[in-house]
Coordinates of C-alpha atoms in Angstrom, one line a residue:
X1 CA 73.1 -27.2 63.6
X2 CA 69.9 -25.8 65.0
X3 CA 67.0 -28.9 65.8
X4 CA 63.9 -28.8 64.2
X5 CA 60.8 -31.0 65.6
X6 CA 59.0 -32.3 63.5
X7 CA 55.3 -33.5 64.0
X8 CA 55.3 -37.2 62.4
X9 CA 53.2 -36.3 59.5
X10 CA 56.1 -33.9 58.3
X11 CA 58.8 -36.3 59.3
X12 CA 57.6 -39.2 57.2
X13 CA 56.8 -36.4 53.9
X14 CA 60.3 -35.2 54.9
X15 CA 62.1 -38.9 54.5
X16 CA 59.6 -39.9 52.1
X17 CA 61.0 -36.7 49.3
X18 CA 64.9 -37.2 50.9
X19 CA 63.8 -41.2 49.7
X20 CA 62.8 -40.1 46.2
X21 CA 65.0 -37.6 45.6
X22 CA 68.1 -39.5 46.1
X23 CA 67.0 -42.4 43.7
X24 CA 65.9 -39.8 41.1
X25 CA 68.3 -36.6 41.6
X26 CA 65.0 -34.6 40.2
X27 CA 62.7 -32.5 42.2
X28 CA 59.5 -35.1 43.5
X29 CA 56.0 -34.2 42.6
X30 CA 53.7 -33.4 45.9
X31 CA 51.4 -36.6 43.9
X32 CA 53.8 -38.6 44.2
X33 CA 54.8 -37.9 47.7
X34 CA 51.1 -38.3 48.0
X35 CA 50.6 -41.6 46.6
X36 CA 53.7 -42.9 48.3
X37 CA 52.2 -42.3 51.6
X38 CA 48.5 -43.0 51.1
X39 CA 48.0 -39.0 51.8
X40 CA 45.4 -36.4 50.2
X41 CA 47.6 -34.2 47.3
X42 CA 46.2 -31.7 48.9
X43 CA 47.6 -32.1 52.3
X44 CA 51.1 -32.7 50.9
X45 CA 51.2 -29.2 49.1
X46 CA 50.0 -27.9 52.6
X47 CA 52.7 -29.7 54.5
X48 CA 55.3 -28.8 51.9
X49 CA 54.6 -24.9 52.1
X50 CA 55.3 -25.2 56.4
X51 CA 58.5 -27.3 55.2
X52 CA 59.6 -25.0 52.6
X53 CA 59.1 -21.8 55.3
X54 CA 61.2 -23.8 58.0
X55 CA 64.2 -24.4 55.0
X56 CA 63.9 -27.6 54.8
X57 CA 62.2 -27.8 50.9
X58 CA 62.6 -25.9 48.0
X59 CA 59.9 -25.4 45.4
X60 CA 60.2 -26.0 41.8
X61 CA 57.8 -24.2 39.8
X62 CA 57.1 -25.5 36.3
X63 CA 55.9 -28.3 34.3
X64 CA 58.8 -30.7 35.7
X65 CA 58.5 -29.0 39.2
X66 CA 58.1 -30.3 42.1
X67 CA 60.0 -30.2 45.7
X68 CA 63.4 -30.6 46.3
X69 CA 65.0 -31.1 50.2
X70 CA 68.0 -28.3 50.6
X71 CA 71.6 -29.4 52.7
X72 CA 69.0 -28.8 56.2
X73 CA 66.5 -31.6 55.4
X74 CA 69.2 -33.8 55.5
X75 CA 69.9 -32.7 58.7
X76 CA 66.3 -32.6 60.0
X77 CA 65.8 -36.5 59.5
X78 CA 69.5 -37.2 61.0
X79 CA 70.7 -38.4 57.5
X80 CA 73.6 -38.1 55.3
X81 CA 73.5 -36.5 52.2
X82 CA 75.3 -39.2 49.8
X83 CA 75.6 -38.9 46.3
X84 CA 76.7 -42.2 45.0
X85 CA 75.9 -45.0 47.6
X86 CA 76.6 -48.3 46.7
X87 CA 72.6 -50.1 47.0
X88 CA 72.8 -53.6 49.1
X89 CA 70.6 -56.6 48.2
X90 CA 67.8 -56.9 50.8
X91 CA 65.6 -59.9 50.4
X92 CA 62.3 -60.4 51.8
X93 CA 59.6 -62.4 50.5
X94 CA 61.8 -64.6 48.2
X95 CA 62.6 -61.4 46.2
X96 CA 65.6 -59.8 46.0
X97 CA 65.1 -55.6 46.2
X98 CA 68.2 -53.6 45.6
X99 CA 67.8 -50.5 47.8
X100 CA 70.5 -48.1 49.2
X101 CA 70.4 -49.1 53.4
X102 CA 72.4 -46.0 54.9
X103 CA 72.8 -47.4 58.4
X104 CA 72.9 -50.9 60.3
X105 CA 73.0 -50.3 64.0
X106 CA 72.8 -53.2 66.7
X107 CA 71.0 -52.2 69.4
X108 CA 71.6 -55.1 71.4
X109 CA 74.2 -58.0 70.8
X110 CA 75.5 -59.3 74.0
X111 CA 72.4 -61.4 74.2
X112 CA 71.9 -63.8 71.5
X113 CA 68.3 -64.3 72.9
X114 CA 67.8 -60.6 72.1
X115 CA 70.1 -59.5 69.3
X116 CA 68.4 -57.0 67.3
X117 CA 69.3 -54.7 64.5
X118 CA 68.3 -51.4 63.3
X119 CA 68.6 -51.2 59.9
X120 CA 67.8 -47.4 57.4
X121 CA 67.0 -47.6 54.0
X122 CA 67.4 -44.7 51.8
X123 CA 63.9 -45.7 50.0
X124 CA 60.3 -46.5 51.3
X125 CA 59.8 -49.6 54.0
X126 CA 56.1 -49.7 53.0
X127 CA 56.9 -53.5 51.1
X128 CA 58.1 -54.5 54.7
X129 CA 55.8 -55.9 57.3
X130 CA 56.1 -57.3 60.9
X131 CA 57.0 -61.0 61.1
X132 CA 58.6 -60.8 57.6
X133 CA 61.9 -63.0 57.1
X134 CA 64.6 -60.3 55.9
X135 CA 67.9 -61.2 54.6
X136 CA 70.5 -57.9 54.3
X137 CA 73.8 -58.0 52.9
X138 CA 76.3 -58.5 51.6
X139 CA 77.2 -55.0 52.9
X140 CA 79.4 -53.2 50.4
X141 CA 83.4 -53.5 52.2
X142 CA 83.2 -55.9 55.0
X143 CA 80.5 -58.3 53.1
X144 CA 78.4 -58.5 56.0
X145 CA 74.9 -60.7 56.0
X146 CA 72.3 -60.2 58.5
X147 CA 68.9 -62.3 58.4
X148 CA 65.9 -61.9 60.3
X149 CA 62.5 -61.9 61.3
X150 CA 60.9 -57.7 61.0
X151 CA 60.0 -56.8 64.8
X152 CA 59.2 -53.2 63.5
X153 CA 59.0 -50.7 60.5
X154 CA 58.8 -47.3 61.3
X155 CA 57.9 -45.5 58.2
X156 CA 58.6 -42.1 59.3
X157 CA 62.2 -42.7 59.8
X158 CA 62.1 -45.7 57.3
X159 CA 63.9 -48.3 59.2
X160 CA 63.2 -51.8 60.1
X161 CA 63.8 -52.8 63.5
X162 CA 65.1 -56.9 62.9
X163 CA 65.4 -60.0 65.8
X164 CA 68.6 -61.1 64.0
X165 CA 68.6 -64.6 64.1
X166 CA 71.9 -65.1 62.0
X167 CA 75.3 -62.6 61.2
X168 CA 77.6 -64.1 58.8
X169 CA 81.1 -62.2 57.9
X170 CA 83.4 -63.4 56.0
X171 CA 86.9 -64.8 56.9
X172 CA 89.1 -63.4 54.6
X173 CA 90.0 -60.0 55.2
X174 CA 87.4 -57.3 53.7
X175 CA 88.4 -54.6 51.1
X176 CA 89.5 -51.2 51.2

């Protein structure tokens, strides 16, 4: 696998199309990308035209066209390509948001002062906000539940960076 940088204004059109296109499974119009982002239309079809040269985006001419990632986006953003993900109830705000959260990494547990988790949603982290109460879970096999207060939302990669104040797993043993 051969790295590609990417400046932060491709990264986040890169995650933000991977985002779209795996709740959809149909190519993503550069508007939408565009409103999605708060970006110029204009700017996206630029952006997507550097993407598409480095294989990482394919264009779809035609009246349902749009832009499609190939197997390398995937790659570019360090993600998984999954075609049925099971989605995971995330609350925040009171309201429950079913979204597809590829990854749950804690970056540091042997400190309960300083337990944090690092948390990647396969959707846009734009509803999230710092100082938000979060509740994740349950997770699909080992019914985890993680709640917390949002220390950081990095769009570009969208994941939410959470000072976990409680984990709850169940007793029994999980499914296989």
């Amino acid at each position: 696998m051969v790295s590609i940088d990417l400046n932060n204004s491709q990264r986040t059109m890169l995650t933000t199309l991977v985002n779209r296109y795996q709740q959809t499974g149909e190519a993503v119009t550069g508007e939408t990308i565009a409103e999605e982002i708060d970006r110029n239309p204009g700017t996206v079809r630029n952006q997507m035209q550097s993407l598409t040269s480095l294989g990482l985006v394919e264009g779809i001419p035609g009246p349902t066209g749009g832009y499609k990632p190939t197997s390398e986006a995937f790659d570019a953003i360090d993600r998984q390509q999954i075609d049925e993900a099971e989605s995971v109830v995330v609350a925040h705000d009171y309201e429950r948001v079913d979204v597809t959260v590829e990854e749950i990494n804690f970056t540091n547990v042997h400190d309960p002062e300083k337990c944090r988790a690092r948390f990647h949603l396969q959707s846009s982290v734009q509803d999230f906000s710092e100082g938000q109460a979060v509740i994740l879970g349950p997770t699909p096999i080992s019914k985890l539940v993680v709640a917390g207060t949002v220390v950081a939302v990095d769009e570009s990669n969208s994941e939410i960076l959470l000072d976990v104040a409680k984990i709850e797993a169940p007793v029994e043993e999980p499914e296989t």
